[in-house]
mmCIF file with all atom_site columns, C-alpha atoms in Angstrom:
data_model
loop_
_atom_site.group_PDB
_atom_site.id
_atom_site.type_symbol
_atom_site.label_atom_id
_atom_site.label_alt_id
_atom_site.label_comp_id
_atom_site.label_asym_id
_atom_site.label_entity_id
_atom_site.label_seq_id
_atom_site.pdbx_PDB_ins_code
_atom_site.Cartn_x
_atom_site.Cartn_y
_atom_site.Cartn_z
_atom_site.occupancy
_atom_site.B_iso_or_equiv
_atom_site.pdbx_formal_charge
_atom_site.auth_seq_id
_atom_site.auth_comp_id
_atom_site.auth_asym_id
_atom_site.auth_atom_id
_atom_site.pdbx_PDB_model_num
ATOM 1   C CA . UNK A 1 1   ? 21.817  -4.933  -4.816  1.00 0.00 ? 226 UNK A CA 1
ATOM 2   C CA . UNK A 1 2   ? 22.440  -1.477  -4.318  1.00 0.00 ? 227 UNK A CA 1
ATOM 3   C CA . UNK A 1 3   ? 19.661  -0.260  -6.663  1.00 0.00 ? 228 UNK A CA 1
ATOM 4   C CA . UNK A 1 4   ? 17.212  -2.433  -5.019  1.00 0.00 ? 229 UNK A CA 1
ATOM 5   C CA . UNK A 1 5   ? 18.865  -1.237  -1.153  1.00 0.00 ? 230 UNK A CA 1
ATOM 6   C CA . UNK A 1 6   ? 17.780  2.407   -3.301  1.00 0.00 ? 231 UNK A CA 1
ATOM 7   C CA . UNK A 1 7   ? 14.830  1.653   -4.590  1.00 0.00 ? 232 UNK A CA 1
ATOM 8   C CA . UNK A 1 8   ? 13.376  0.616   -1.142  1.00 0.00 ? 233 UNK A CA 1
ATOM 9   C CA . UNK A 1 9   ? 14.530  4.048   0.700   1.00 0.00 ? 234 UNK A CA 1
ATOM 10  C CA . UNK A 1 10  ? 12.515  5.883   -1.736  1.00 0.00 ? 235 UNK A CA 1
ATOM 11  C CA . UNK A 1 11  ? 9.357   3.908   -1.544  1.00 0.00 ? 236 UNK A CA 1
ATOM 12  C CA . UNK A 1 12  ? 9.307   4.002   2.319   1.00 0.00 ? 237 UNK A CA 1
ATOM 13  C CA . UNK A 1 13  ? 10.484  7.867   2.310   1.00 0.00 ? 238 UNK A CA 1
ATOM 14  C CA . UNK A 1 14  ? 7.135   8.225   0.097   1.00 0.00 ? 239 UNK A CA 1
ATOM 15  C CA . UNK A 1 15  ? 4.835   6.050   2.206   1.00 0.00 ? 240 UNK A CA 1
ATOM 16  C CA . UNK A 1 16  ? 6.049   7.976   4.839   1.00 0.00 ? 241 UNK A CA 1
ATOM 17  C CA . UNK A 1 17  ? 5.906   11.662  3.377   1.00 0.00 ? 242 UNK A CA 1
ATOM 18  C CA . UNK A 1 18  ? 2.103   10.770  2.083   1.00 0.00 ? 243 UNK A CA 1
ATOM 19  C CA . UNK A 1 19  ? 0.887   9.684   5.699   1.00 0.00 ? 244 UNK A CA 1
ATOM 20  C CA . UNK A 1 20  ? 2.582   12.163  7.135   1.00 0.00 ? 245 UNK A CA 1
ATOM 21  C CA . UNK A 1 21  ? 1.427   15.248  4.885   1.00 0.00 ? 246 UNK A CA 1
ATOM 22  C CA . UNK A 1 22  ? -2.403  13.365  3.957   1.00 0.00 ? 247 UNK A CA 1
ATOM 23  C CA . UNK A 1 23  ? -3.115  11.699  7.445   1.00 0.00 ? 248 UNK A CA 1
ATOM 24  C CA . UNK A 1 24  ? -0.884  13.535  9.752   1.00 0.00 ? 249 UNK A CA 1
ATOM 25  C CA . UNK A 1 25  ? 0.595   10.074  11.259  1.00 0.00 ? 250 UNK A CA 1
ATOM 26  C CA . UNK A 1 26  ? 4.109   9.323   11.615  1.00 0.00 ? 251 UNK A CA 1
ATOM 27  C CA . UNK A 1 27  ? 3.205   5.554   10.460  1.00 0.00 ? 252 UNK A CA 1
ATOM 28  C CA . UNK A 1 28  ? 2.120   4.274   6.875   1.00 0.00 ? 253 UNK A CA 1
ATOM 29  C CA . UNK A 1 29  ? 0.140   1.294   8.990   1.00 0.00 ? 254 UNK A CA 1
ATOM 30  C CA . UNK A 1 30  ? -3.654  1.256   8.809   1.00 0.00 ? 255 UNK A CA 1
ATOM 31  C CA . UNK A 1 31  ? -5.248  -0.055  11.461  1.00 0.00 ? 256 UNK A CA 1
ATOM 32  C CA . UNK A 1 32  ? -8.644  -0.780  11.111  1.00 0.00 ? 257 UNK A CA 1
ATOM 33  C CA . UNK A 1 33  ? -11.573 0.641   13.008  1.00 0.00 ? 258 UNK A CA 1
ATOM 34  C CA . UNK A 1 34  ? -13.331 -1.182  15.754  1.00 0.00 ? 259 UNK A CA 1
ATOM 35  C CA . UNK A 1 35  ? -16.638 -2.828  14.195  1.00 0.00 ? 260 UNK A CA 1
ATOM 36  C CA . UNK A 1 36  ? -20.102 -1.498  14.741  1.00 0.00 ? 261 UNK A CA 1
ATOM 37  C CA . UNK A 1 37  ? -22.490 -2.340  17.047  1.00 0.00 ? 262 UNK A CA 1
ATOM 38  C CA . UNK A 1 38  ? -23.465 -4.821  14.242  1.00 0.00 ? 263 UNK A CA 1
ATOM 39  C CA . UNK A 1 39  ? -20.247 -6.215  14.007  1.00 0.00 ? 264 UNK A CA 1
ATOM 40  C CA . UNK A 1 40  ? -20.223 -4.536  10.145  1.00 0.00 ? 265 UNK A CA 1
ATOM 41  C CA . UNK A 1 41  ? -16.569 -3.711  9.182   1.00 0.00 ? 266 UNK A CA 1
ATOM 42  C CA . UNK A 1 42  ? -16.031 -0.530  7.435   1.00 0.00 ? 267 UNK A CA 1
ATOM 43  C CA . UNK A 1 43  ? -15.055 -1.464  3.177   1.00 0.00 ? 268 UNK A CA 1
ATOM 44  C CA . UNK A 1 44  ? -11.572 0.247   3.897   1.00 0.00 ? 269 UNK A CA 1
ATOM 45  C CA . UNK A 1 45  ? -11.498 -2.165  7.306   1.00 0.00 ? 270 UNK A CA 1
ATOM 46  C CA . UNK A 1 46  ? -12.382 -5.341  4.717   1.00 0.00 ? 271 UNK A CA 1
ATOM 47  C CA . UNK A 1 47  ? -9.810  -4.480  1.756   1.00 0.00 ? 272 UNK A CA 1
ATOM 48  C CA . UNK A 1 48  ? -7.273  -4.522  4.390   1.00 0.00 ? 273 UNK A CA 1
ATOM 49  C CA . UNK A 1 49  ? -7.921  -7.716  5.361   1.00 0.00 ? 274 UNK A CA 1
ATOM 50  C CA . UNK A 1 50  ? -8.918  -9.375  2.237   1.00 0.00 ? 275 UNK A CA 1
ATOM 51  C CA . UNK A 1 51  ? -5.635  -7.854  1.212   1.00 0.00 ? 276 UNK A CA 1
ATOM 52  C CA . UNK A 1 52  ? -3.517  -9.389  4.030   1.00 0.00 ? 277 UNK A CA 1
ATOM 53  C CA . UNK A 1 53  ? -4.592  -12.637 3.247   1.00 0.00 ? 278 UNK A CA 1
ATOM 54  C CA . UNK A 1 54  ? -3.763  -12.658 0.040   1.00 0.00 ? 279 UNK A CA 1
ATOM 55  C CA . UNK A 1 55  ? -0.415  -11.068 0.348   1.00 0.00 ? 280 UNK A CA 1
ATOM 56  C CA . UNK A 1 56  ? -0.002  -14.033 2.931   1.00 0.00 ? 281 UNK A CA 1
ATOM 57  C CA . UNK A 1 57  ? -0.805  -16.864 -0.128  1.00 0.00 ? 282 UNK A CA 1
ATOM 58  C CA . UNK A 1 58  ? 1.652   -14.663 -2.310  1.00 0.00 ? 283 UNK A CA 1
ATOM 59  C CA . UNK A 1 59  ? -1.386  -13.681 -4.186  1.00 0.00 ? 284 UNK A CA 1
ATOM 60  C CA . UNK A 1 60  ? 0.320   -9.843  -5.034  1.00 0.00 ? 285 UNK A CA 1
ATOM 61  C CA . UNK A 1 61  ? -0.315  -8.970  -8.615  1.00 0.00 ? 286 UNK A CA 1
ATOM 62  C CA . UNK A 1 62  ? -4.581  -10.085 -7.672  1.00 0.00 ? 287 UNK A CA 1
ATOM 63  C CA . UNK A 1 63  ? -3.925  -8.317  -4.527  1.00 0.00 ? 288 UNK A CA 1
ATOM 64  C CA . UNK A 1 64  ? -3.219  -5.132  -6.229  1.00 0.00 ? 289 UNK A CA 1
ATOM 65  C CA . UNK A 1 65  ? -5.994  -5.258  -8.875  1.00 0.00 ? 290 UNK A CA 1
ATOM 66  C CA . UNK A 1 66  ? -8.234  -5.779  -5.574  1.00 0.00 ? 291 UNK A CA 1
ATOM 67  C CA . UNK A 1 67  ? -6.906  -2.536  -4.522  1.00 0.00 ? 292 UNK A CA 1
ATOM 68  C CA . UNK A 1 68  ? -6.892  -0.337  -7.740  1.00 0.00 ? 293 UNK A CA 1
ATOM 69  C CA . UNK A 1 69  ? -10.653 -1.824  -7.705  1.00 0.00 ? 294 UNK A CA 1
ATOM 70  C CA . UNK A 1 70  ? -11.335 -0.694  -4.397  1.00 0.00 ? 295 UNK A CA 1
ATOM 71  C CA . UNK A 1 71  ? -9.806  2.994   -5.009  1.00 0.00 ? 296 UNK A CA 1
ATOM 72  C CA . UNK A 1 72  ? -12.342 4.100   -7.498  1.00 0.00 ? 297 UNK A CA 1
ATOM 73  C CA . UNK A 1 73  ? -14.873 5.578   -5.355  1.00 0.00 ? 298 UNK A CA 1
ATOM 74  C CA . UNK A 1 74  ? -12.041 8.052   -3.806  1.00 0.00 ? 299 UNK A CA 1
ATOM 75  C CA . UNK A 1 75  ? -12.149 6.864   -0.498  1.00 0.00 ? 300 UNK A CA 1
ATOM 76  C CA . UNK A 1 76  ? -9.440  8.237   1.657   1.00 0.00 ? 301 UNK A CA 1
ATOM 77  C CA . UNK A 1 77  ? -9.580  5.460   4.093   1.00 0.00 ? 302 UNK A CA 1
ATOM 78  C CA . UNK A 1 78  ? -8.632  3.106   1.395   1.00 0.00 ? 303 UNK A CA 1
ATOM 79  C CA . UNK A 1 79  ? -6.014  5.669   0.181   1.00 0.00 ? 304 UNK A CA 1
ATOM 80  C CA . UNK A 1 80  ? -4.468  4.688   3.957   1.00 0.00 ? 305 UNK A CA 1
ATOM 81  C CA . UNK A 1 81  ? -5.294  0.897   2.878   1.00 0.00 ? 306 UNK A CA 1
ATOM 82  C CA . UNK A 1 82  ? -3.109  1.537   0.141   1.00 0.00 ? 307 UNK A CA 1
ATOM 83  C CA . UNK A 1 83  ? 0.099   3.124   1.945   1.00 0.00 ? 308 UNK A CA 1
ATOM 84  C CA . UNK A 1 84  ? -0.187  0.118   4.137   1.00 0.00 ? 309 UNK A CA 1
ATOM 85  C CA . UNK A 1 85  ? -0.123  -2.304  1.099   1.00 0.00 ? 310 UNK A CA 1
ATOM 86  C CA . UNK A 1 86  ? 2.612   -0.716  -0.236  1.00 0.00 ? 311 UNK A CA 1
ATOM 87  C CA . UNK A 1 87  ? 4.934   -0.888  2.564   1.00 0.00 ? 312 UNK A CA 1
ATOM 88  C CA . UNK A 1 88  ? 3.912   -4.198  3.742   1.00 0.00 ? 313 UNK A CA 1
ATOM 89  C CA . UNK A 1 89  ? 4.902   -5.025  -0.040  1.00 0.00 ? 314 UNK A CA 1
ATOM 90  C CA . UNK A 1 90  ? 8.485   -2.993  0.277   1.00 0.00 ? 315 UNK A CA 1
ATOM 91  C CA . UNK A 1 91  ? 8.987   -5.429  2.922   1.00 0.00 ? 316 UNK A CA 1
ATOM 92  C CA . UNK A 1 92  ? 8.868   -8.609  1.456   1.00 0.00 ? 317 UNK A CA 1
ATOM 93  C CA . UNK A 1 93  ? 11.842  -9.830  0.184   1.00 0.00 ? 318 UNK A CA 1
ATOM 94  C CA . UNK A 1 94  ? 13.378  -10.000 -3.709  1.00 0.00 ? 319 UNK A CA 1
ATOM 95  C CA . UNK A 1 95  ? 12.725  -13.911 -3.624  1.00 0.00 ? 320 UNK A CA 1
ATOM 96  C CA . UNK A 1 96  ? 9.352   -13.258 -2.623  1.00 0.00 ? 321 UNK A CA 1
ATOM 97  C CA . UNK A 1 97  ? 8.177   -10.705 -4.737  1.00 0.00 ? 322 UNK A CA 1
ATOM 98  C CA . UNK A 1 98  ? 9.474   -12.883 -7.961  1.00 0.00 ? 323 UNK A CA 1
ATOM 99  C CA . UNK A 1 99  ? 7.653   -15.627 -6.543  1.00 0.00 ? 324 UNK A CA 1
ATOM 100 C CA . UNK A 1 100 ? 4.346   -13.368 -6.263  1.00 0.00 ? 325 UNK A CA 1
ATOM 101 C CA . UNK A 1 101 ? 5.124   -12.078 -10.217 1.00 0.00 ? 326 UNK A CA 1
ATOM 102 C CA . UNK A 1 102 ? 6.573   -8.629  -9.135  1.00 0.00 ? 327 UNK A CA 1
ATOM 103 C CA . UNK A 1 103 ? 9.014   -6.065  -8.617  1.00 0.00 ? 328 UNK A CA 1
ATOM 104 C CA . UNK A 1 104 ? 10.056  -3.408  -6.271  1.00 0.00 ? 329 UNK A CA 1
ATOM 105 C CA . UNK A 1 105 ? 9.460   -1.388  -9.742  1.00 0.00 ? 330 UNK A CA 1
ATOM 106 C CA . UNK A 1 106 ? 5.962   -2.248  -10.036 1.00 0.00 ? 331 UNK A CA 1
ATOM 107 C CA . UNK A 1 107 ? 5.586   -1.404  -6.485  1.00 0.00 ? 332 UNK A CA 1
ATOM 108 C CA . UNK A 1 108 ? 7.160   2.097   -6.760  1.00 0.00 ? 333 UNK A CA 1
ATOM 109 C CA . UNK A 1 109 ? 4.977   2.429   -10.195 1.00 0.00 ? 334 UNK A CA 1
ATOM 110 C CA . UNK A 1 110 ? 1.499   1.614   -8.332  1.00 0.00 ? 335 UNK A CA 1
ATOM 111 C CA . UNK A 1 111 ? 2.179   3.656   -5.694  1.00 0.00 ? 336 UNK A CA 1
ATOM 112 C CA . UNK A 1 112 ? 2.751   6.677   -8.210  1.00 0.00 ? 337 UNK A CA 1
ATOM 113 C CA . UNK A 1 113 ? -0.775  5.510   -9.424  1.00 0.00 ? 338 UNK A CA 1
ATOM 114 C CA . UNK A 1 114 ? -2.154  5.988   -6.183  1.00 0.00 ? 339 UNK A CA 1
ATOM 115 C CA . UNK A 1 115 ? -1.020  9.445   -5.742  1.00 0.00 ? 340 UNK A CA 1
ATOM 116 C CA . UNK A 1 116 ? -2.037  10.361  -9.388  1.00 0.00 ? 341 UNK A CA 1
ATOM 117 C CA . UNK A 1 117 ? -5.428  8.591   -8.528  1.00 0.00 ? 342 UNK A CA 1
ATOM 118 C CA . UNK A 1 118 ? -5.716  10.698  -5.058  1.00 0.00 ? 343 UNK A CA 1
ATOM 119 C CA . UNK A 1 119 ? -3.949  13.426  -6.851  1.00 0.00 ? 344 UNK A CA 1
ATOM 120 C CA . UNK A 1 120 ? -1.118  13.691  -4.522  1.00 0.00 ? 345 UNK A CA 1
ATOM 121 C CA . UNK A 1 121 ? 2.189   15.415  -5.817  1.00 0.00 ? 346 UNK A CA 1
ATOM 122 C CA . UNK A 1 122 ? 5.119   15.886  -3.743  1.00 0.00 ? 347 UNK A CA 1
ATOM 123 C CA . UNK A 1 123 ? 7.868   17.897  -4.692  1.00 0.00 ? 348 UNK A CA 1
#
């Protein structure tokens, strides 16, 4: 318990340090931008939501290979999609996250992949 109580200090501290330092917000939430005057959602604006939803059907291991997917072209909005995803996964309980196939170490592992990917290093 206490490990786990551990583990998810340091994975918020990091979302946290990373939006801070990259984005300048006190937050790790995206919030998406309003839609065009066509009503066309940014791709950051539709990972976030096609990664909600799936989250919601306990979808997480497809969720993040949806992500990692998304992060290829180096865009920084989805780098915020990303913090988001994280904590919104930090949040979930232990029950949950076995039920979705994962662990508080695989989130704490992709997250390092993000910041590798966006080559982010904190001391």
């Amino acid at each position: 318990m206490f490990t786990q109580d551990w583990m998810m200090r340091q994975i918020e501290t990091l979302t946290l340090a990373i939006a801070k330092i990259v984005f300048r917000k006190d937050t790790a939430e995206y919030r998406p931008s309003a839609a065009g005057e066509d009503g066309i959602l940014s791709n950051a604006d539709r990972l976030h939501m096609t990664l909600n939803a799936a989250l919601k059907e306990g979808r997480i291991s497809e969720s993040e290979d949806l992500l990692f997917d998304a992060l290829e072209d180096g865009d920084r909005n989805c780098l915020e999609v990303a913090l988001d995803f994280y904590c919104r996964l930090n949040e979930l309980s232990d029950q949950e996250l076995a039920a979705g196939n994962f662990s508080r170490q695989e989130i704490q592992d992709g997250l390092n992949d993000v910041m590798e990917q966006f080559g982010i290093v904190l001391p």
